Amino acid sequence: MILRDMLKQGADTLRKAGVSESGLDAWYLLSYCMGITKSHYYMIQDKVPDNNIIQRYSELILERSSRKPLQYITGTQEFMGLVFDVDENVLIPRQDTEVLVEHALAFCERKRVLDMCTGSGCIAVSISVLGSPESVDASDISEAALETAKYNSEKNNAAVSFIVSDIWDGITREYDIIVSNPPYITSDEMVELMPEVREYEPETALFGGVDGLSMYKRIADGAGEHLVSGGYIFFEIGCNQAAAVSDILERNGFIDIRTEKDLSGLDRVVWARKK
Ligand code: GLN
């Protein structure tokens, strides 16, 4: 079997397993398996691959057919132009979250920043590397997630301090800026998630309580004590949560509450200033 047919067979297997971007994923797995680029592939597509490549590629296709996300197989995801290691202890960074980082970056210069629920560390590390904050702290309830985040910080030459904390219980310092992409999926939405997300991504990184809002309430509630007067809070939100999250912020004494859209035109960020 020549390489081109092996790729086609891989794509067919993924499509039959219900993988939505089967052709693309079959290619990414081939590229990962052989360490080749598209141009290299075109030069060797009529050649017969080595047996160990055929074997390894079929194992990768099988793994993806079980609906394990591509990023947990290859172990990486790009975010803000940086490369992050990911594993099943952390949420895979989403492109939507880049909008949150971009808005926060505009305010971070010489500020003390806290990224709450850091997961892979993608937000904190991006702010540390791409902005010029005074300091960046990042917290998460999961020690396993923090291990991955620490690795990502070192790999990207970021300067981030990590704190194990269930929302505010381990936080002692005061900040100028709080950024957070907390878990915000509702009970009803949890059952509708794609198998890739529902069966493989950590539930603690997804589930935001029955109404999806419990983390926003807890974060906004404690922000009074840990955010300076005039400081900013930036939240990523589910696209139907702008009004509810704005209400929570208003009830906690925040002003100048604004909503921003993602690249698909959906509400994705709510930010506000503390009085
Ligand atoms: N902050 C991480 C991210 O944006 C993790 C978010 C989470 O676990 N809910 O990807």
PDB file of C-alpha atoms and ligand atoms in Angstrom:
ATOM      1  CA  MET A   1       0.000   0.000   0.000  1.00  0.00           C
ATOM      2  CA  ILE A   2       1.357   3.411  -0.966  1.00  0.00           C
ATOM      3  CA  LEU A   3       1.334   6.373   1.428  1.00  0.00           C
ATOM      4  CA  ARG A   4      -1.548   8.165  -0.348  1.00  0.00           C
ATOM      5  CA  ASP A   5      -3.797   5.104   0.070  1.00  0.00           C
ATOM      6  CA  MET A   6      -2.793   4.733   3.700  1.00  0.00           C
ATOM      7  CA  LEU A   7      -3.878   8.329   4.338  1.00  0.00           C
ATOM      8  CA  LYS A   8      -7.160   7.800   2.487  1.00  0.00           C
ATOM      9  CA  GLN A   9      -7.863   4.637   4.447  1.00  0.00           C
ATOM     10  CA  GLY A  10      -7.152   6.513   7.693  1.00  0.00           C
ATOM     11  CA  ALA A  11      -9.603   9.254   6.732  1.00  0.00           C
ATOM     12  CA  ASP A  12     -12.297   6.674   5.840  1.00  0.00           C
ATOM     13  CA  THR A  13     -11.882   4.915   9.179  1.00  0.00           C
ATOM     14  CA  LEU A  14     -12.217   8.208  11.071  1.00  0.00           C
ATOM     15  CA  ARG A  15     -15.282   9.251   9.051  1.00  0.00           C
ATOM     16  CA  LYS A  16     -17.003   5.932   9.831  1.00  0.00           C
ATOM     17  CA  ALA A  17     -16.238   6.486  13.528  1.00  0.00           C
ATOM     18  CA  GLY A  18     -18.123   9.800  13.369  1.00  0.00           C
ATOM     19  CA  VAL A  19     -15.089  12.109  13.551  1.00  0.00           C
ATOM     20  CA  SER A  20     -16.224  15.407  12.040  1.00  0.00           C
ATOM     21  CA  GLU A  21     -13.036  16.653  10.352  1.00  0.00           C
ATOM     22  CA  SER A  22     -11.903  13.159   9.350  1.00  0.00           C
ATOM     23  CA  GLY A  23      -9.712  14.163   6.398  1.00  0.00           C
ATOM     24  CA  LEU A  24      -7.920  16.849   8.321  1.00  0.00           C
ATOM     25  CA  ASP A  25      -7.345  14.685  11.398  1.00  0.00           C
ATOM     26  CA  ALA A  26      -6.083  11.784   9.252  1.00  0.00           C
ATOM     27  CA  TRP A  27      -3.534  14.186   7.782  1.00  0.00           C
ATOM     28  CA  TYR A  28      -2.469  15.643  11.162  1.00  0.00           C
ATOM     29  CA  LEU A  29      -1.939  12.134  12.510  1.00  0.00           C
ATOM     30  CA  LEU A  30       0.156  11.201   9.471  1.00  0.00           C
ATOM     31  CA  SER A  31       2.212  14.350   9.819  1.00  0.00           C
ATOM     32  CA  TYR A  32       2.695  13.580  13.540  1.00  0.00           C
ATOM     33  CA  CYS A  33       3.509   9.910  12.903  1.00  0.00           C
ATOM     34  CA  MET A  34       6.121  10.566  10.193  1.00  0.00           C
ATOM     35  CA  GLY A  35       7.279  14.050  11.207  1.00  0.00           C
ATOM     36  CA  ILE A  36       6.538  15.346   7.707  1.00  0.00           C
ATOM     37  CA  THR A  37       5.084  18.534   6.214  1.00  0.00           C
ATOM     38  CA  LYS A  38       2.560  18.701   3.353  1.00  0.00           C
ATOM     39  CA  SER A  39       5.266  19.460   0.770  1.00  0.00           C
ATOM     40  CA  HIS A  40       7.322  16.484   1.947  1.00  0.00           C
ATOM     41  CA  TYR A  41       4.191  14.309   1.737  1.00  0.00           C
ATOM     42  CA  TYR A  42       3.621  15.275  -1.906  1.00  0.00           C
ATOM     43  CA  MET A  43       7.148  14.169  -2.764  1.00  0.00           C
ATOM     44  CA  ILE A  44       6.735  10.704  -1.221  1.00  0.00           C
ATOM     45  CA  GLN A  45       3.002   9.971  -1.558  1.00  0.00           C
ATOM     46  CA  ASP A  46       3.518   7.230  -4.204  1.00  0.00           C
ATOM     47  CA  LYS A  47       6.072   5.362  -2.105  1.00  0.00           C
ATOM     48  CA  VAL A  48       5.343   2.354   0.088  1.00  0.00           C
ATOM     49  CA  PRO A  49       5.831   3.295   3.764  1.00  0.00           C
ATOM     50  CA  ASP A  50       7.910   1.164   6.164  1.00  0.00           C
ATOM     51  CA  ASN A  51       6.003  -1.474   8.092  1.00  0.00           C
ATOM     52  CA  ASN A  52       6.604   0.274  11.415  1.00  0.00           C
ATOM     53  CA  ILE A  53       4.987   3.441   9.990  1.00  0.00           C
ATOM     54  CA  ILE A  54       1.954   1.466   8.756  1.00  0.00           C
ATOM     55  CA  GLN A  55       1.653  -0.154  12.179  1.00  0.00           C
ATOM     56  CA  ARG A  56       2.075   3.098  14.143  1.00  0.00           C
ATOM     57  CA  TYR A  57      -0.322   5.035  11.899  1.00  0.00           C
ATOM     58  CA  SER A  58      -3.048   2.416  12.250  1.00  0.00           C
ATOM     59  CA  GLU A  59      -2.675   2.581  16.046  1.00  0.00           C
ATOM     60  CA  LEU A  60      -3.065   6.380  15.966  1.00  0.00           C
ATOM     61  CA  ILE A  61      -6.137   6.117  13.728  1.00  0.00           C
ATOM     62  CA  LEU A  62      -7.623   3.563  16.104  1.00  0.00           C
ATOM     63  CA  GLU A  63      -7.004   5.866  19.066  1.00  0.00           C
ATOM     64  CA  ARG A  64      -8.695   8.791  17.297  1.00  0.00           C
ATOM     65  CA  SER A  65     -11.584   6.486  16.248  1.00  0.00           C
ATOM     66  CA  SER A  66     -12.353   6.018  19.945  1.00  0.00           C
ATOM     67  CA  ARG A  67     -13.039   9.800  19.798  1.00  0.00           C
ATOM     68  CA  LYS A  68     -10.011  10.725  21.878  1.00  0.00           C
ATOM     69  CA  PRO A  69      -9.244  14.339  20.903  1.00  0.00           C
ATOM     70  CA  LEU A  70      -6.412  14.808  18.417  1.00  0.00           C
ATOM     71  CA  GLN A  71      -4.574  17.086  20.857  1.00  0.00           C
ATOM     72  CA  TYR A  72      -4.469  14.431  23.604  1.00  0.00           C
ATOM     73  CA  ILE A  73      -2.955  12.035  21.050  1.00  0.00           C
ATOM     74  CA  THR A  74      -0.302  14.424  19.719  1.00  0.00           C
ATOM     75  CA  GLY A  75       0.067  16.035  23.171  1.00  0.00           C
ATOM     76  CA  THR A  76       0.086  19.643  21.996  1.00  0.00           C
ATOM     77  CA  GLN A  77      -2.110  22.607  21.070  1.00  0.00           C
ATOM     78  CA  GLU A  78      -1.094  25.985  19.718  1.00  0.00           C
ATOM     79  CA  PHE A  79      -2.540  29.040  21.458  1.00  0.00           C
ATOM     80  CA  MET A  80      -1.654  32.705  20.816  1.00  0.00           C
ATOM     81  CA  GLY A  81       1.174  31.453  18.580  1.00  0.00           C
ATOM     82  CA  LEU A  82       2.753  29.521  21.475  1.00  0.00           C
ATOM     83  CA  VAL A  83       2.833  25.746  21.814  1.00  0.00           C
ATOM     84  CA  PHE A  84       1.240  24.176  24.906  1.00  0.00           C
ATOM     85  CA  ASP A  85       1.533  20.602  26.123  1.00  0.00           C
ATOM     86  CA  VAL A  86      -1.839  19.089  26.925  1.00  0.00           C
ATOM     87  CA  ASP A  87      -2.939  15.894  28.654  1.00  0.00           C
ATOM     88  CA  GLU A  88      -6.170  14.583  30.092  1.00  0.00           C
ATOM     89  CA  ASN A  89      -5.750  16.668  33.260  1.00  0.00           C
ATOM     90  CA  VAL A  90      -6.246  19.935  31.410  1.00  0.00           C
ATOM     91  CA  LEU A  91      -8.791  21.447  29.076  1.00  0.00           C
ATOM     92  CA  ILE A  92      -7.484  21.782  25.515  1.00  0.00           C
ATOM     93  CA  PRO A  93      -6.969  25.536  24.886  1.00  0.00           C
ATOM     94  CA  ARG A  94      -9.664  26.898  22.535  1.00  0.00           C
ATOM     95  CA  GLN A  95      -9.228  29.568  19.913  1.00  0.00           C
ATOM     96  CA  ASP A  96     -12.194  31.464  21.453  1.00  0.00           C
ATOM     97  CA  THR A  97     -10.093  32.015  24.555  1.00  0.00           C
ATOM     98  CA  GLU A  98      -7.579  34.041  22.534  1.00  0.00           C
ATOM     99  CA  VAL A  99     -10.200  36.834  22.502  1.00  0.00           C
ATOM    100  CA  LEU A 100     -10.134  36.880  26.312  1.00  0.00           C
ATOM    101  CA  VAL A 101      -6.335  37.074  26.333  1.00  0.00           C
ATOM    102  CA  GLU A 102      -6.276  39.852  23.733  1.00  0.00           C
ATOM    103  CA  HIS A 103      -8.659  42.032  25.776  1.00  0.00           C
ATOM    104  CA  ALA A 104      -6.772  41.391  29.002  1.00  0.00           C
ATOM    105  CA  LEU A 105      -3.381  42.046  27.360  1.00  0.00           C
ATOM    106  CA  ALA A 106      -4.453  45.593  26.519  1.00  0.00           C
ATOM    107  CA  PHE A 107      -4.641  46.358  30.282  1.00  0.00           C
ATOM    108  CA  CYS A 108      -1.804  44.268  31.706  1.00  0.00           C
ATOM    109  CA  GLU A 109       1.197  46.566  31.435  1.00  0.00           C
ATOM    110  CA  ARG A 110       2.993  46.800  34.795  1.00  0.00           C
ATOM    111  CA  LYS A 111      -0.023  45.195  36.484  1.00  0.00           C
ATOM    112  CA  ARG A 112      -0.297  42.293  38.934  1.00  0.00           C
ATOM    113  CA  VAL A 113      -2.366  39.656  37.162  1.00  0.00           C
ATOM    114  CA  LEU A 114      -4.151  36.552  38.470  1.00  0.00           C
ATOM    115  CA  ASP A 115      -5.379  33.830  36.080  1.00  0.00           C
ATOM    116  CA  MET A 116      -7.928  31.803  38.041  1.00  0.00           C
ATOM    117  CA  CYS A 117      -8.699  28.220  36.863  1.00  0.00           C
ATOM    118  CA  THR A 118      -5.537  28.194  34.750  1.00  0.00           C
ATOM    119  CA  GLY A 119      -5.729  24.574  33.495  1.00  0.00           C
ATOM    120  CA  SER A 120      -2.930  24.179  30.922  1.00  0.00           C
ATOM    121  CA  GLY A 121      -1.714  27.664  31.867  1.00  0.00           C
ATOM    122  CA  CYS A 122      -2.463  28.974  28.371  1.00  0.00           C
ATOM    123  CA  ILE A 123      -3.892  32.319  29.556  1.00  0.00           C
ATOM    124  CA  ALA A 124      -1.275  33.079  32.230  1.00  0.00           C
ATOM    125  CA  VAL A 125       1.667  32.013  30.059  1.00  0.00           C
ATOM    126  CA  SER A 126       0.421  34.026  27.053  1.00  0.00           C
ATOM    127  CA  ILE A 127       0.008  37.139  29.194  1.00  0.00           C
ATOM    128  CA  SER A 128       3.451  36.700  30.735  1.00  0.00           C
ATOM    129  CA  VAL A 129       5.188  36.129  27.375  1.00  0.00           C
ATOM    130  CA  LEU A 130       3.241  38.520  25.146  1.00  0.00           C
ATOM    131  CA  GLY A 131       2.515  41.353  27.593  1.00  0.00           C
ATOM    132  CA  SER A 132       4.606  43.264  30.087  1.00  0.00           C
ATOM    133  CA  PRO A 133       2.800  42.652  33.395  1.00  0.00           C
ATOM    134  CA  GLU A 134       4.475  43.283  36.743  1.00  0.00           C
ATOM    135  CA  SER A 135       3.655  39.719  37.804  1.00  0.00           C
ATOM    136  CA  VAL A 136       1.423  36.804  36.823  1.00  0.00           C
ATOM    137  CA  ASP A 137       0.000  34.292  39.302  1.00  0.00           C
ATOM    138  CA  ALA A 138      -2.090  31.343  38.152  1.00  0.00           C
ATOM    139  CA  SER A 139      -4.317  29.139  40.269  1.00  0.00           C
ATOM    140  CA  ASP A 140      -6.217  25.890  39.866  1.00  0.00           C
ATOM    141  CA  ILE A 141      -7.901  23.362  42.124  1.00  0.00           C
ATOM    142  CA  SER A 142      -6.125  20.513  40.313  1.00  0.00           C
ATOM    143  CA  GLU A 143      -2.501  19.802  41.249  1.00  0.00           C
ATOM    144  CA  ALA A 144      -2.158  17.602  38.177  1.00  0.00           C
ATOM    145  CA  ALA A 145      -3.255  20.513  35.958  1.00  0.00           C
ATOM    146  CA  LEU A 146      -0.758  22.805  37.691  1.00  0.00           C
ATOM    147  CA  GLU A 147       2.076  20.346  36.890  1.00  0.00           C
ATOM    148  CA  THR A 148       1.237  20.671  33.190  1.00  0.00           C
ATOM    149  CA  ALA A 149       0.846  24.441  33.486  1.00  0.00           C
ATOM    150  CA  LYS A 150       4.258  24.728  35.177  1.00  0.00           C
ATOM    151  CA  TYR A 151       5.834  22.719  32.388  1.00  0.00           C
ATOM    152  CA  ASN A 152       4.190  25.009  29.811  1.00  0.00           C
ATOM    153  CA  SER A 153       5.430  28.082  31.635  1.00  0.00           C
ATOM    154  CA  GLU A 154       9.035  26.820  31.626  1.00  0.00           C
ATOM    155  CA  LYS A 155       8.875  25.637  28.031  1.00  0.00           C
ATOM    156  CA  ASN A 156       7.678  29.061  26.860  1.00  0.00           C
ATOM    157  CA  ASN A 157      10.107  30.995  29.106  1.00  0.00           C
ATOM    158  CA  ALA A 158       7.249  32.626  30.995  1.00  0.00           C
ATOM    159  CA  ALA A 159       7.424  33.976  34.547  1.00  0.00           C
ATOM    160  CA  VAL A 160       4.298  32.642  36.251  1.00  0.00           C
ATOM    161  CA  SER A 161       3.815  31.649  39.914  1.00  0.00           C
ATOM    162  CA  PHE A 162       1.401  28.794  40.491  1.00  0.00           C
ATOM    163  CA  ILE A 163      -0.981  28.391  43.419  1.00  0.00           C
ATOM    164  CA  VAL A 164      -3.170  25.395  44.321  1.00  0.00           C
ATOM    165  CA  SER A 165      -6.510  26.908  45.211  1.00  0.00           C
ATOM    166  CA  ASP A 166     -10.214  26.107  45.143  1.00  0.00           C
ATOM    167  CA  ILE A 167     -11.233  29.535  43.797  1.00  0.00           C
ATOM    168  CA  TRP A 168     -10.158  31.935  46.610  1.00  0.00           C
ATOM    169  CA  ASP A 169      -9.241  29.610  49.471  1.00  0.00           C
ATOM    170  CA  GLY A 170      -5.495  29.551  48.683  1.00  0.00           C
ATOM    171  CA  ILE A 171      -5.161  33.131  47.422  1.00  0.00           C
ATOM    172  CA  THR A 172      -3.575  35.648  49.773  1.00  0.00           C
ATOM    173  CA  ARG A 173      -2.339  38.485  47.535  1.00  0.00           C
ATOM    174  CA  GLU A 174      -4.078  41.462  45.960  1.00  0.00           C
ATOM    175  CA  TYR A 175      -4.239  41.961  42.182  1.00  0.00           C
ATOM    176  CA  ASP A 176      -4.866  44.702  39.605  1.00  0.00           C
ATOM    177  CA  ILE A 177      -6.331  42.298  37.057  1.00  0.00           C
ATOM    178  CA  ILE A 178      -8.177  39.010  37.338  1.00  0.00           C
ATOM    179  CA  VAL A 179      -8.627  36.885  34.223  1.00  0.00           C
ATOM    180  CA  SER A 180     -10.590  33.661  34.181  1.00  0.00           C
ATOM    181  CA  ASN A 181     -12.028  31.110  31.826  1.00  0.00           C
ATOM    182  CA  PRO A 182     -13.849  29.111  34.499  1.00  0.00           C
ATOM    183  CA  PRO A 183     -15.911  25.968  33.884  1.00  0.00           C
ATOM    184  CA  TYR A 184     -19.266  27.209  32.589  1.00  0.00           C
ATOM    185  CA  ILE A 185     -21.167  24.288  31.021  1.00  0.00           C
ATOM    186  CA  THR A 186     -24.674  23.709  32.453  1.00  0.00           C
ATOM    187  CA  SER A 187     -26.107  20.297  33.470  1.00  0.00           C
ATOM    188  CA  ASP A 188     -28.291  20.254  30.342  1.00  0.00           C
ATOM    189  CA  GLU A 189     -25.359  21.086  28.069  1.00  0.00           C
ATOM    190  CA  MET A 190     -23.084  18.441  29.665  1.00  0.00           C
ATOM    191  CA  VAL A 191     -25.139  15.596  28.159  1.00  0.00           C
ATOM    192  CA  GLU A 192     -25.116  17.205  24.709  1.00  0.00           C
ATOM    193  CA  LEU A 193     -21.319  17.554  24.475  1.00  0.00           C
ATOM    194  CA  MET A 194     -19.377  15.789  21.713  1.00  0.00           C
ATOM    195  CA  PRO A 195     -17.820  12.489  22.903  1.00  0.00           C
ATOM    196  CA  GLU A 196     -14.356  14.055  22.525  1.00  0.00           C
ATOM    197  CA  VAL A 197     -15.222  16.598  25.206  1.00  0.00           C
ATOM    198  CA  ARG A 198     -17.612  14.605  27.403  1.00  0.00           C
ATOM    199  CA  GLU A 199     -15.521  11.455  27.651  1.00  0.00           C
ATOM    200  CA  TYR A 200     -11.990  12.834  27.592  1.00  0.00           C
ATOM    201  CA  GLU A 201     -11.730  16.419  28.869  1.00  0.00           C
ATOM    202  CA  PRO A 202     -11.721  16.850  32.665  1.00  0.00           C
ATOM    203  CA  GLU A 203     -15.219  17.330  34.080  1.00  0.00           C
ATOM    204  CA  THR A 204     -13.889  19.781  36.704  1.00  0.00           C
ATOM    205  CA  ALA A 205     -12.729  22.025  33.835  1.00  0.00           C
ATOM    206  CA  LEU A 206     -16.144  21.926  32.135  1.00  0.00           C
ATOM    207  CA  PHE A 207     -19.026  21.760  34.605  1.00  0.00           C
ATOM    208  CA  GLY A 208     -20.129  25.095  36.038  1.00  0.00           C
ATOM    209  CA  GLY A 209     -22.983  23.874  38.249  1.00  0.00           C
ATOM    210  CA  VAL A 210     -26.617  23.305  37.224  1.00  0.00           C
ATOM    211  CA  ASP A 211     -26.945  26.816  35.734  1.00  0.00           C
ATOM    212  CA  GLY A 212     -23.295  27.014  34.594  1.00  0.00           C
ATOM    213  CA  LEU A 213     -22.817  30.138  36.706  1.00  0.00           C
ATOM    214  CA  SER A 214     -21.525  28.905  40.041  1.00  0.00           C
ATOM    215  CA  MET A 215     -17.839  29.708  39.385  1.00  0.00           C
ATOM    216  CA  TYR A 216     -18.659  33.249  38.195  1.00  0.00           C
ATOM    217  CA  LYS A 217     -20.592  33.807  41.437  1.00  0.00           C
ATOM    218  CA  ARG A 218     -17.751  32.503  43.609  1.00  0.00           C
ATOM    219  CA  ILE A 219     -15.076  34.444  41.727  1.00  0.00           C
ATOM    220  CA  ALA A 220     -17.017  37.737  41.675  1.00  0.00           C
ATOM    221  CA  ASP A 221     -17.912  37.296  45.343  1.00  0.00           C
ATOM    222  CA  GLY A 222     -14.275  37.039  46.502  1.00  0.00           C
ATOM    223  CA  ALA A 223     -12.948  39.611  44.041  1.00  0.00           C
ATOM    224  CA  GLY A 224     -13.920  42.339  46.516  1.00  0.00           C
ATOM    225  CA  GLU A 225     -11.125  41.215  48.824  1.00  0.00           C
ATOM    226  CA  HIS A 226      -8.431  40.445  46.237  1.00  0.00           C
ATOM    227  CA  LEU A 227      -8.875  43.070  43.529  1.00  0.00           C
ATOM    228  CA  VAL A 228      -7.732  46.663  44.015  1.00  0.00           C
ATOM    229  CA  SER A 229     -10.247  49.437  43.677  1.00  0.00           C
ATOM    230  CA  GLY A 230     -10.287  50.415  39.968  1.00  0.00           C
ATOM    231  CA  GLY A 231      -8.974  46.935  39.042  1.00  0.00           C
ATOM    232  CA  TYR A 232     -10.382  44.916  36.156  1.00  0.00           C
ATOM    233  CA  ILE A 233     -11.936  41.480  35.840  1.00  0.00           C
ATOM    234  CA  PHE A 234     -12.076  39.612  32.517  1.00  0.00           C
ATOM    235  CA  PHE A 235     -14.262  36.516  32.158  1.00  0.00           C
ATOM    236  CA  GLU A 236     -14.698  34.143  29.272  1.00  0.00           C
ATOM    237  CA  ILE A 237     -18.388  33.191  29.102  1.00  0.00           C
ATOM    238  CA  GLY A 238     -20.650  30.741  27.322  1.00  0.00           C
ATOM    239  CA  CYS A 239     -22.325  32.551  24.404  1.00  0.00           C
ATOM    240  CA  ASN A 240     -25.712  32.719  26.232  1.00  0.00           C
ATOM    241  CA  GLN A 241     -24.348  33.902  29.571  1.00  0.00           C
ATOM    242  CA  ALA A 242     -23.564  37.603  28.940  1.00  0.00           C
ATOM    243  CA  ALA A 243     -26.641  38.970  30.733  1.00  0.00           C
ATOM    244  CA  ALA A 244     -26.403  36.587  33.698  1.00  0.00           C
ATOM    245  CA  VAL A 245     -22.660  37.162  34.227  1.00  0.00           C
ATOM    246  CA  SER A 246     -23.087  40.945  33.873  1.00  0.00           C
ATOM    247  CA  ASP A 247     -25.782  40.766  36.591  1.00  0.00           C
ATOM    248  CA  ILE A 248     -23.476  38.842  38.894  1.00  0.00           C
ATOM    249  CA  LEU A 249     -20.753  41.472  38.412  1.00  0.00           C
ATOM    250  CA  GLU A 250     -23.171  44.328  38.975  1.00  0.00           C
ATOM    251  CA  ARG A 251     -24.453  42.772  42.199  1.00  0.00           C
ATOM    252  CA  ASN A 252     -20.836  42.558  43.386  1.00  0.00           C
ATOM    253  CA  GLY A 253     -20.199  46.250  42.889  1.00  0.00           C
ATOM    254  CA  PHE A 254     -18.532  46.218  39.465  1.00  0.00           C
ATOM    255  CA  ILE A 255     -19.065  49.084  36.991  1.00  0.00           C
ATOM    256  CA  ASP A 256     -18.422  49.724  33.284  1.00  0.00           C
ATOM    257  CA  ILE A 257     -19.543  46.172  32.468  1.00  0.00           C
ATOM    258  CA  ARG A 258     -18.983  45.251  28.809  1.00  0.00           C
ATOM    259  CA  THR A 259     -19.475  42.246  26.537  1.00  0.00           C
ATOM    260  CA  GLU A 260     -17.148  41.340  23.649  1.00  0.00           C
ATOM    261  CA  LYS A 261     -17.684  38.912  20.786  1.00  0.00           C
ATOM    262  CA  ASP A 262     -15.461  36.114  19.489  1.00  0.00           C
ATOM    263  CA  LEU A 263     -14.433  35.670  15.850  1.00  0.00           C
ATOM    264  CA  SER A 264     -17.712  33.809  15.130  1.00  0.00           C
ATOM    265  CA  GLY A 265     -19.687  36.847  16.332  1.00  0.00           C
ATOM    266  CA  LEU A 266     -20.853  35.174  19.564  1.00  0.00           C
ATOM    267  CA  ASP A 267     -20.694  36.805  23.007  1.00  0.00           C
ATOM    268  CA  ARG A 268     -17.506  35.445  24.545  1.00  0.00           C
ATOM    269  CA  VAL A 269     -16.031  37.893  27.062  1.00  0.00           C
ATOM    270  CA  VAL A 270     -17.521  40.000  29.847  1.00  0.00           C
ATOM    271  CA  TRP A 271     -15.227  42.491  31.564  1.00  0.00           C
ATOM    272  CA  ALA A 272     -15.749  45.136  34.181  1.00  0.00           C
ATOM    273  CA  ARG A 273     -14.046  47.506  36.592  1.00  0.00           C
ATOM    274  CA  LYS A 274     -14.229  47.418  40.352  1.00  0.00           C
ATOM    275  CA  LYS A 275     -15.438  50.650  41.880  1.00  0.00           C
TER     276      LYS A 275
HETATM  277  N1  GLN B   1      -7.768  28.519  31.602  1.00  0.00           N
HETATM  278  C1  GLN B   1      -7.740  27.310  30.853  1.00  0.00           C
HETATM  279  C2  GLN B   1      -8.181  27.561  29.428  1.00  0.00           C
HETATM  280  O1  GLN B   1      -8.675  28.608  29.126  1.00  0.00           O
HETATM  281  C3  GLN B   1      -8.620  26.241  31.502  1.00  0.00           C
HETATM  282  C4  GLN B   1     -10.034  26.636  31.621  1.00  0.00           C
HETATM  283  C5  GLN B   1     -10.851  25.603  32.388  1.00  0.00           C
HETATM  284  O2  GLN B   1     -10.313  24.592  32.865  1.00  0.00           O
HETATM  285  N2  GLN B   1     -12.118  25.857  32.480  1.00  0.00           N
HETATM  286  O3  GLN B   1      -8.035  26.745  28.562  1.00  0.00           O
END
